[in-house]
Tab-separated table of C-alpha atoms (C1' of nucleotides) in Angstrom:
chain	number	residue	atom	x	y	z
A	248	UNK	CA	-33.073	-24.616	-89.373
A	249	UNK	CA	-34.890	-22.751	-91.926
A	250	UNK	CA	-38.936	-24.463	-91.672
A	251	UNK	CA	-40.461	-24.999	-94.991
A	252	UNK	CA	-43.588	-25.619	-95.575
A	253	UNK	CA	-45.167	-26.985	-98.756
A	254	UNK	CA	-48.967	-25.801	-99.402
A	255	UNK	CA	-50.706	-28.816	-101.051
A	256	UNK	CA	-54.087	-28.301	-102.601
A	257	UNK	CA	-56.446	-30.804	-105.149
A	258	UNK	CA	-54.803	-30.452	-108.443
A	259	UNK	CA	-51.236	-29.383	-107.593
A	260	UNK	CA	-47.981	-30.221	-109.592
A	261	UNK	CA	-46.421	-32.863	-108.563
A	262	UNK	CA	-42.971	-31.904	-110.064
A	263	UNK	CA	-43.188	-28.524	-108.105
A	264	UNK	CA	-42.927	-29.991	-104.933
A	265	UNK	CA	-40.054	-32.765	-105.770
A	266	UNK	CA	-37.788	-30.493	-107.488
A	267	UNK	CA	-37.304	-27.919	-104.536
A	268	UNK	CA	-37.507	-30.778	-102.179
A	269	UNK	CA	-34.449	-32.496	-103.807
A	270	UNK	CA	-32.656	-29.257	-103.448
A	271	UNK	CA	-33.192	-28.624	-99.804
A	272	UNK	CA	-32.757	-32.016	-98.800
A	273	UNK	CA	-29.234	-31.655	-100.311
A	274	UNK	CA	-28.629	-28.432	-99.012
A	275	UNK	CA	-29.345	-29.878	-95.541
A	276	UNK	CA	-26.696	-32.453	-96.397
A	277	UNK	CA	-24.375	-30.258	-96.931
A	278	UNK	CA	-24.709	-27.637	-94.433
A	279	UNK	CA	-25.336	-27.907	-90.811
A	280	UNK	CA	-27.961	-25.705	-90.837
A	281	UNK	CA	-30.524	-26.948	-93.557
A	282	UNK	CA	-34.221	-27.294	-94.102
A	283	UNK	CA	-36.593	-28.631	-92.389
A	284	UNK	CA	-39.672	-29.651	-95.064
A	285	UNK	CA	-43.242	-30.312	-94.224
A	286	UNK	CA	-46.338	-30.413	-96.609
A	287	UNK	CA	-49.287	-28.544	-95.191
A	288	UNK	CA	-53.090	-28.432	-96.420
A	289	UNK	CA	-56.664	-27.408	-95.778
A	290	UNK	CA	-57.005	-30.974	-93.673
A	291	UNK	CA	-54.331	-33.485	-92.721
A	292	UNK	CA	-54.713	-36.611	-95.098
A	293	UNK	CA	-54.082	-37.203	-98.783
A	294	UNK	CA	-54.307	-34.695	-101.279
A	295	UNK	CA	-54.277	-35.308	-105.010
A	296	UNK	CA	-51.728	-34.237	-107.513
A	297	UNK	CA	-52.573	-33.383	-111.375
A	298	UNK	CA	-51.504	-36.600	-112.743
A	299	UNK	CA	-53.085	-38.459	-109.871
A	300	UNK	CA	-50.638	-39.282	-107.244
A	301	UNK	CA	-51.886	-38.691	-103.905
A	302	UNK	CA	-49.508	-36.951	-101.023
A	303	UNK	CA	-49.845	-36.849	-97.400
A	304	UNK	CA	-50.558	-33.422	-95.783
A	305	UNK	CA	-49.048	-34.096	-92.411
A	306	UNK	CA	-50.371	-30.699	-90.825
A	307	UNK	CA	-53.387	-28.465	-91.314
A	308	UNK	CA	-53.359	-25.399	-91.583
A	309	UNK	CA	-53.583	-23.894	-88.297
A	310	UNK	CA	-50.511	-26.435	-87.260
A	311	UNK	CA	-48.393	-25.037	-89.365
A	312	UNK	CA	-45.186	-23.385	-88.274
A	313	UNK	CA	-42.750	-22.266	-90.414
A	314	UNK	CA	-40.429	-19.698	-92.132
A	315	UNK	CA	-41.045	-20.369	-95.773
A	316	UNK	CA	-44.024	-21.295	-97.608
A	317	UNK	CA	-43.540	-23.043	-100.922
A	318	UNK	CA	-46.558	-23.542	-103.096
A	319	UNK	CA	-46.390	-25.681	-106.278
A	320	UNK	CA	-48.133	-24.865	-109.369
A	321	UNK	CA	-51.032	-26.793	-111.080
A	322	UNK	CA	-53.998	-26.272	-113.043
A	323	UNK	CA	-56.196	-26.570	-109.487
A	324	UNK	CA	-54.709	-23.492	-108.362
A	325	UNK	CA	-56.513	-21.517	-111.166
A	326	UNK	CA	-59.841	-22.905	-109.919
A	327	UNK	CA	-60.720	-20.429	-107.190
A	328	UNK	CA	-62.929	-23.209	-105.542
A	329	UNK	CA	-59.956	-25.342	-104.662
A	330	UNK	CA	-58.327	-22.546	-103.198
A	331	UNK	CA	-60.516	-20.546	-101.321
A	332	UNK	CA	-60.004	-22.201	-97.989
A	333	UNK	CA	-56.208	-21.124	-98.342
A	334	UNK	CA	-56.726	-17.592	-98.858
A	335	UNK	CA	-56.956	-16.661	-95.156
A	336	UNK	CA	-53.868	-18.379	-94.746
A	337	UNK	CA	-51.817	-17.099	-97.167
A	338	UNK	CA	-52.839	-13.703	-96.035
A	339	UNK	CA	-51.994	-13.975	-93.149
A	340	UNK	CA	-48.573	-15.704	-93.712
A	341	UNK	CA	-47.499	-12.705	-95.981
A	342	UNK	CA	-48.664	-10.084	-93.332
A	343	UNK	CA	-46.307	-12.246	-91.269
A	344	UNK	CA	-43.329	-11.512	-93.152
A	345	UNK	CA	-42.988	-15.084	-94.168
A	346	UNK	CA	-41.247	-15.768	-97.149
A	347	UNK	CA	-43.873	-16.757	-99.813
A	348	UNK	CA	-42.534	-19.187	-103.035
A	349	UNK	CA	-44.720	-19.350	-105.773
A	350	UNK	CA	-43.802	-21.916	-108.489
A	351	UNK	CA	-45.310	-20.897	-111.875
A	352	UNK	CA	-49.128	-21.067	-111.802
A	353	UNK	CA	-49.554	-21.110	-107.604
A	354	UNK	CA	-48.666	-17.136	-108.181
A	355	UNK	CA	-52.517	-17.136	-109.159
A	356	UNK	CA	-53.663	-17.985	-105.356
A	357	UNK	CA	-51.919	-15.033	-104.404
A	358	UNK	CA	-53.605	-13.233	-106.838
A	359	UNK	CA	-56.597	-14.499	-105.540
A	360	UNK	CA	-55.674	-13.374	-102.148
A	361	UNK	CA	-54.938	-9.770	-103.212
A	362	UNK	CA	-51.277	-9.947	-102.333
A	363	UNK	CA	-49.864	-9.211	-105.736
A	364	UNK	CA	-51.443	-5.747	-106.768
A	365	UNK	CA	-49.018	-3.691	-108.477
A	366	UNK	CA	-46.156	-5.923	-108.299
A	367	UNK	CA	-44.676	-7.744	-111.166
A	368	UNK	CA	-45.043	-10.851	-110.884
A	369	UNK	CA	-43.342	-13.721	-112.895
A	370	UNK	CA	-45.662	-16.268	-114.891
A	371	UNK	CA	-45.135	-18.905	-117.573
A	372	UNK	CA	-45.655	-17.898	-120.992
A	373	UNK	CA	-48.307	-19.965	-121.253
A	374	UNK	CA	-50.463	-18.853	-118.458
A	375	UNK	CA	-49.060	-15.204	-118.395
A	376	UNK	CA	-51.777	-13.752	-120.526
A	377	UNK	CA	-54.583	-15.623	-118.451
A	378	UNK	CA	-53.396	-14.260	-115.573
A	379	UNK	CA	-53.061	-10.864	-116.568
A	380	UNK	CA	-56.761	-10.982	-117.999
A	381	UNK	CA	-57.937	-12.242	-114.876
A	382	UNK	CA	-55.923	-9.783	-112.304
A	383	UNK	CA	-55.468	-6.467	-114.307
A	384	UNK	CA	-53.547	-4.578	-111.448
A	385	UNK	CA	-50.652	-6.514	-111.604
A	386	UNK	CA	-47.820	-6.497	-113.981
A	387	UNK	CA	-47.062	-9.941	-115.463
A	388	UNK	CA	-43.687	-11.090	-116.832
A	389	UNK	CA	-43.804	-14.100	-119.051
A	390	UNK	CA	-40.268	-14.024	-119.905
A	391	UNK	CA	-37.951	-14.076	-116.855
A	392	UNK	CA	-37.341	-17.336	-114.877
A	393	UNK	CA	-38.210	-15.746	-111.514
A	394	UNK	CA	-38.629	-12.682	-109.745
A	395	UNK	CA	-38.890	-11.284	-106.054
A	396	UNK	CA	-40.817	-8.614	-104.728
A	397	UNK	CA	-40.138	-8.120	-101.095
A	398	UNK	CA	-41.125	-11.449	-99.368
A	399	UNK	CA	-42.781	-13.131	-102.275
A	400	UNK	CA	-40.864	-14.411	-105.051
A	401	UNK	CA	-42.965	-15.869	-108.336
A	402	UNK	CA	-41.576	-18.469	-111.201
A	403	UNK	CA	-42.327	-19.508	-114.487
A	404	UNK	CA	-42.638	-23.177	-113.533
A	405	UNK	CA	-41.683	-26.530	-113.862
A	406	UNK	CA	-38.116	-27.066	-113.507
A	407	UNK	CA	-37.791	-23.513	-113.154
A	408	UNK	CA	-39.150	-24.250	-109.591
A	409	UNK	CA	-35.339	-25.859	-108.776
A	410	UNK	CA	-33.966	-22.890	-110.389
A	411	UNK	CA	-36.141	-21.099	-107.611
A	412	UNK	CA	-35.570	-23.311	-104.882
A	413	UNK	CA	-31.718	-23.163	-105.856
A	414	UNK	CA	-31.742	-19.277	-105.232
A	415	UNK	CA	-33.271	-19.638	-102.427
A	416	UNK	CA	-30.409	-21.602	-100.851
A	417	UNK	CA	-28.369	-18.868	-102.612
A	418	UNK	CA	-30.307	-16.131	-100.581
A	419	UNK	CA	-29.683	-18.333	-97.059
A	420	UNK	CA	-26.286	-19.634	-97.551
A	421	UNK	CA	-24.427	-17.897	-100.258
A	422	UNK	CA	-23.966	-18.986	-103.546
A	423	UNK	CA	-21.289	-20.882	-103.087
A	424	UNK	CA	-23.692	-23.853	-101.200
A	425	UNK	CA	-26.096	-23.312	-104.323
A	426	UNK	CA	-23.791	-23.938	-107.007
A	427	UNK	CA	-22.078	-27.082	-105.094
A	428	UNK	CA	-25.789	-28.433	-104.683
A	429	UNK	CA	-26.328	-27.801	-108.670
A	430	UNK	CA	-23.355	-29.726	-109.084
A	431	UNK	CA	-24.082	-32.333	-107.019
A	432	UNK	CA	-27.710	-32.952	-108.528
A	433	UNK	CA	-26.446	-32.413	-112.083
A	434	UNK	CA	-28.524	-29.056	-113.034
A	435	UNK	CA	-27.104	-26.225	-114.070
A	436	UNK	CA	-27.066	-22.854	-111.656
A	437	UNK	CA	-28.294	-19.975	-113.486
A	438	UNK	CA	-27.635	-16.737	-111.263
A	439	UNK	CA	-29.652	-14.632	-113.155
A	440	UNK	CA	-33.634	-13.966	-112.457
A	441	UNK	CA	-34.022	-12.091	-115.457
A	442	UNK	CA	-33.039	-14.869	-117.966
A	443	UNK	CA	-35.364	-15.585	-120.700
A	444	UNK	CA	-37.791	-18.608	-120.266
A	445	UNK	CA	-36.911	-19.410	-123.858
A	446	UNK	CA	-33.011	-19.243	-123.385
A	447	UNK	CA	-32.722	-21.305	-120.101
A	448	UNK	CA	-30.333	-23.724	-121.261
A	449	UNK	CA	-26.772	-22.142	-120.049
A	450	UNK	CA	-24.786	-23.856	-117.428
A	451	UNK	CA	-23.147	-21.042	-115.434
A	452	UNK	CA	-21.410	-22.195	-112.385
A	453	UNK	CA	-19.526	-19.379	-110.880
A	454	UNK	CA	-17.626	-20.144	-107.713
A	455	UNK	CA	-17.988	-17.186	-105.596
A	456	UNK	CA	-15.556	-14.613	-103.803
A	457	UNK	CA	-18.047	-13.302	-101.509
A	458	UNK	CA	-19.547	-15.871	-99.099
A	459	UNK	CA	-16.093	-15.455	-96.772
A	460	UNK	CA	-16.851	-11.626	-96.624
A	461	UNK	CA	-20.595	-12.130	-96.327
A	462	UNK	CA	-19.974	-14.638	-93.323
A	463	UNK	CA	-17.389	-12.074	-91.975
A	464	UNK	CA	-20.375	-9.835	-91.891
A	465	UNK	CA	-22.938	-12.187	-90.423
A	466	UNK	CA	-20.528	-12.301	-87.678
A	467	UNK	CA	-20.707	-8.419	-86.898
A	468	UNK	CA	-24.113	-7.070	-87.361
A	469	UNK	CA	-23.928	-4.565	-84.776
A	470	UNK	CA	-21.072	-2.820	-86.406
A	471	UNK	CA	-20.262	-0.685	-89.404
A	472	UNK	CA	-21.212	-2.338	-92.587
A	473	UNK	CA	-20.563	0.445	-95.117
A	474	UNK	CA	-19.808	-0.755	-98.675
A	475	UNK	CA	-16.544	1.154	-97.899
A	476	UNK	CA	-15.434	-1.691	-94.985
A	477	UNK	CA	-16.882	-4.512	-97.080
A	478	UNK	CA	-15.012	-3.296	-99.948
A	479	UNK	CA	-11.683	-2.749	-97.565
A	480	UNK	CA	-12.084	-6.274	-96.483
A	481	UNK	CA	-12.737	-7.743	-99.713
A	482	UNK	CA	-9.628	-6.026	-101.055
A	483	UNK	CA	-11.564	-4.283	-103.998
A	484	UNK	CA	-12.199	-1.170	-104.475
A	485	UNK	CA	-16.006	0.463	-103.567
A	486	UNK	CA	-16.915	0.478	-107.466
A	487	UNK	CA	-15.430	-3.067	-108.324
A	488	UNK	CA	-17.130	-4.787	-105.003
A	489	UNK	CA	-20.540	-3.395	-105.617
A	490	UNK	CA	-20.559	-4.405	-109.256
A	491	UNK	CA	-18.895	-7.727	-108.870
A	492	UNK	CA	-21.285	-8.328	-105.949
A	493	UNK	CA	-24.592	-7.677	-107.940
A	494	UNK	CA	-23.382	-9.329	-110.538
A	495	UNK	CA	-22.465	-12.885	-108.796
A	496	UNK	CA	-25.745	-12.503	-106.366
A	497	UNK	CA	-28.198	-10.264	-108.124
A	498	UNK	CA	-28.765	-8.410	-105.511
A	499	UNK	CA	-26.688	-5.179	-103.813
A	500	UNK	CA	-24.373	-5.658	-101.070
A	501	UNK	CA	-26.067	-2.902	-99.460
A	502	UNK	CA	-29.245	-4.553	-99.712
A	503	UNK	CA	-27.894	-8.024	-98.950
A	504	UNK	CA	-26.589	-6.583	-95.556
A	505	UNK	CA	-29.822	-5.173	-95.078
A	506	UNK	CA	-31.581	-8.231	-95.214
A	507	UNK	CA	-29.552	-10.165	-93.138
A	508	UNK	CA	-29.974	-7.265	-90.311
A	509	UNK	CA	-33.813	-7.704	-90.894
A	510	UNK	CA	-33.675	-11.132	-90.372
A	511	UNK	CA	-31.300	-11.424	-87.454
A	512	UNK	CA	-33.923	-8.837	-85.827
A	513	UNK	CA	-36.932	-10.909	-86.706
A	514	UNK	CA	-35.486	-13.334	-85.150
A	515	UNK	CA	-34.492	-11.827	-82.240
A	516	UNK	CA	-38.343	-10.251	-81.687
A	517	UNK	CA	-39.812	-13.421	-82.470
A	518	UNK	CA	-38.158	-15.617	-80.014
A	519	UNK	CA	-38.891	-13.301	-76.895
A	520	UNK	CA	-38.874	-10.208	-75.077
A	521	UNK	CA	-35.877	-7.952	-75.736
A	522	UNK	CA	-36.933	-4.404	-76.197
A	523	UNK	CA	-36.680	-3.382	-79.906
A	524	UNK	CA	-33.991	-0.283	-79.218
A	525	UNK	CA	-31.737	-3.296	-77.980
A	526	UNK	CA	-32.381	-5.420	-80.835
A	527	UNK	CA	-32.312	-2.702	-83.165
A	528	UNK	CA	-28.746	-1.849	-81.451
A	529	UNK	CA	-27.589	-5.370	-81.762
A	530	UNK	CA	-28.626	-5.511	-85.400
A	531	UNK	CA	-26.860	-2.246	-86.758
A	532	UNK	CA	-29.523	-0.641	-87.258
A	533	UNK	CA	-28.522	2.619	-84.960
A	534	UNK	CA	-32.377	3.095	-83.399
A	535	UNK	CA	-35.605	1.214	-83.094
A	536	UNK	CA	-37.329	3.481	-85.743
A	537	UNK	CA	-34.695	2.837	-88.525
A	538	UNK	CA	-35.513	-0.879	-87.885
A	539	UNK	CA	-38.937	-0.340	-88.156
A	540	UNK	CA	-38.620	1.335	-91.486
A	541	UNK	CA	-36.141	-1.771	-92.682
A	542	UNK	CA	-38.675	-3.908	-91.613
A	543	UNK	CA	-41.393	-2.177	-93.491
A	544	UNK	CA	-39.221	-1.801	-96.805
A	545	UNK	CA	-37.925	-5.933	-96.814
A	546	UNK	CA	-40.801	-7.709	-95.046
A	547	UNK	CA	-43.582	-5.375	-95.363
A	548	UNK	CA	-44.891	-5.130	-91.622
A	549	UNK	CA	-43.533	-3.331	-88.804
A	550	UNK	CA	-41.732	-5.046	-85.587
A	551	UNK	CA	-44.972	-4.414	-83.473
A	552	UNK	CA	-47.052	-6.258	-85.820
A	553	UNK	CA	-44.975	-9.149	-86.160
A	554	UNK	CA	-44.773	-9.190	-82.388
A	555	UNK	CA	-48.571	-8.896	-81.864
A	556	UNK	CA	-49.186	-11.602	-84.935
A	557	UNK	CA	-46.654	-13.998	-83.495
A	558	UNK	CA	-48.616	-14.202	-79.973
A	559	UNK	CA	-51.948	-14.798	-82.023
A	560	UNK	CA	-50.375	-17.631	-84.317
A	561	UNK	CA	-53.155	-20.223	-83.345
A	562	UNK	CA	-55.955	-18.541	-84.459
A	563	UNK	CA	-56.281	-18.648	-88.174
B	4	DA	C1'	-43.025	18.895	-92.932
B	5	DA	C1'	-39.008	19.953	-95.045
B	6	DA	C1'	-34.438	20.588	-96.447
B	7	DG	C1'	-29.648	19.525	-96.193
B	8	DA	C1'	-26.510	15.785	-95.602
B	9	DC	C1'	-25.211	10.978	-96.932
B	10	DA	C1'	-24.644	6.769	-98.685
B	11	DC	C1'	-25.669	4.067	-102.666
B	12	DC	C1'	-26.161	3.033	-107.218
B	13	DC	C1'	-24.780	3.109	-111.761
B	14	DG	C1'	-23.435	4.639	-116.609
B	15	DC	C1'	-19.233	6.005	-118.378
B	16	DC	C1'	-14.426	6.235	-119.311
B	17	DA	C1'	-9.690	5.727	-118.914
B	18	DG	C1'	-5.643	2.880	-117.450
B	19	DT	C1'	-3.705	-1.477	-117.332
C	198	DA	C1'	-8.166	-6.487	-129.495
C	199	DT	C1'	-10.567	-7.722	-125.058
C	200	DA	C1'	-11.590	-7.731	-120.183
C	201	DC	C1'	-11.004	-6.215	-115.847
C	202	DT	C1'	-10.319	-2.562	-112.734
C	203	DG	C1'	-11.531	1.662	-110.557
C	204	DG	C1'	-12.893	7.013	-110.167
C	205	DC	C1'	-16.125	10.123	-111.192
C	206	DG	C1'	-20.571	12.170	-111.523
C	207	DG	C1'	-25.274	12.593	-111.076
C	208	DG	C1'	-29.744	10.582	-109.916
C	209	DT	C1'	-32.265	8.464	-105.888
C	210	DG	C1'	-33.228	7.106	-102.148
C	211	DT	C1'	-32.707	7.332	-96.449
C	212	DC	C1'	-31.994	9.969	-92.556
C	213	DT	C1'	-31.901	13.339	-89.013
DNA sequence: AAAGACACCCGCCAGT
DNA sequence: ATACTGGCGGGTGTCT
């Protein structure tokens, strides 16, 4: 189960919560392992959305337990007095390497928290100039649909929250799962993060040839998973394998494998007492040092930091 | 700390 | 003609 916490604040956009939630729910029906979805806010209780409807926050920040933090957009996100109380919380989540998913103007909160410096950040074309103006250190992209930097995702907003949720399902359960959900909900499944906001209208639904290979890889993370071996397994040349893989998933095969390994290792580290060396071997990093560097690359923190943070979890 | 070894990535091109 | 394929080479990043 992947735990998603949805962070509410005064003036959030309801659609940015409802759209992704619909996707995650269907994902739960179609996969044995799905998502659990919970709302959190500075305090438990009702939170007013932009349109006036209220949602109940089921947990306060200090009680929140999650793998992925979903932050809806909304005009409220631009008002720092609304979001000030959330800053340490999102900083903490980022430090811990949790996946943080911003729908459109939610990125204002991360920007305010200083988490987007020097990063490429996707924003709705209407709000992009404002973001760029207020936070000069950020590389704002007002044309793409979404982007990912390590564990932080940003997106253009509104219905692209749905695209973003599909991209997350794709990352977690493979492209075929995401395509299936899109089909069930009658929404287009757009693969390309780089697709223009202006032409976001195509219906690109491709069955995926790589799910089987990746499931196979998932079973044996401790073994050699070089491109050569994966390509052999898929009965393709290395060249064709890398090309087709990138085309269909938007990520290179090697990066994908590394991500699987880091995720598994992280789960092991967080769940218990195993020595880093042992975790590293089990997950296909030959030694702890290599694993450490892979963590820094993909999560932004070292295994040791994550374990330490884990211990202090209740102190926000 | 540096340098050689190695894997990966990707544009290019020729073959099917 | 067009799309798909796979080998090559060089640039880049990572490991030891």
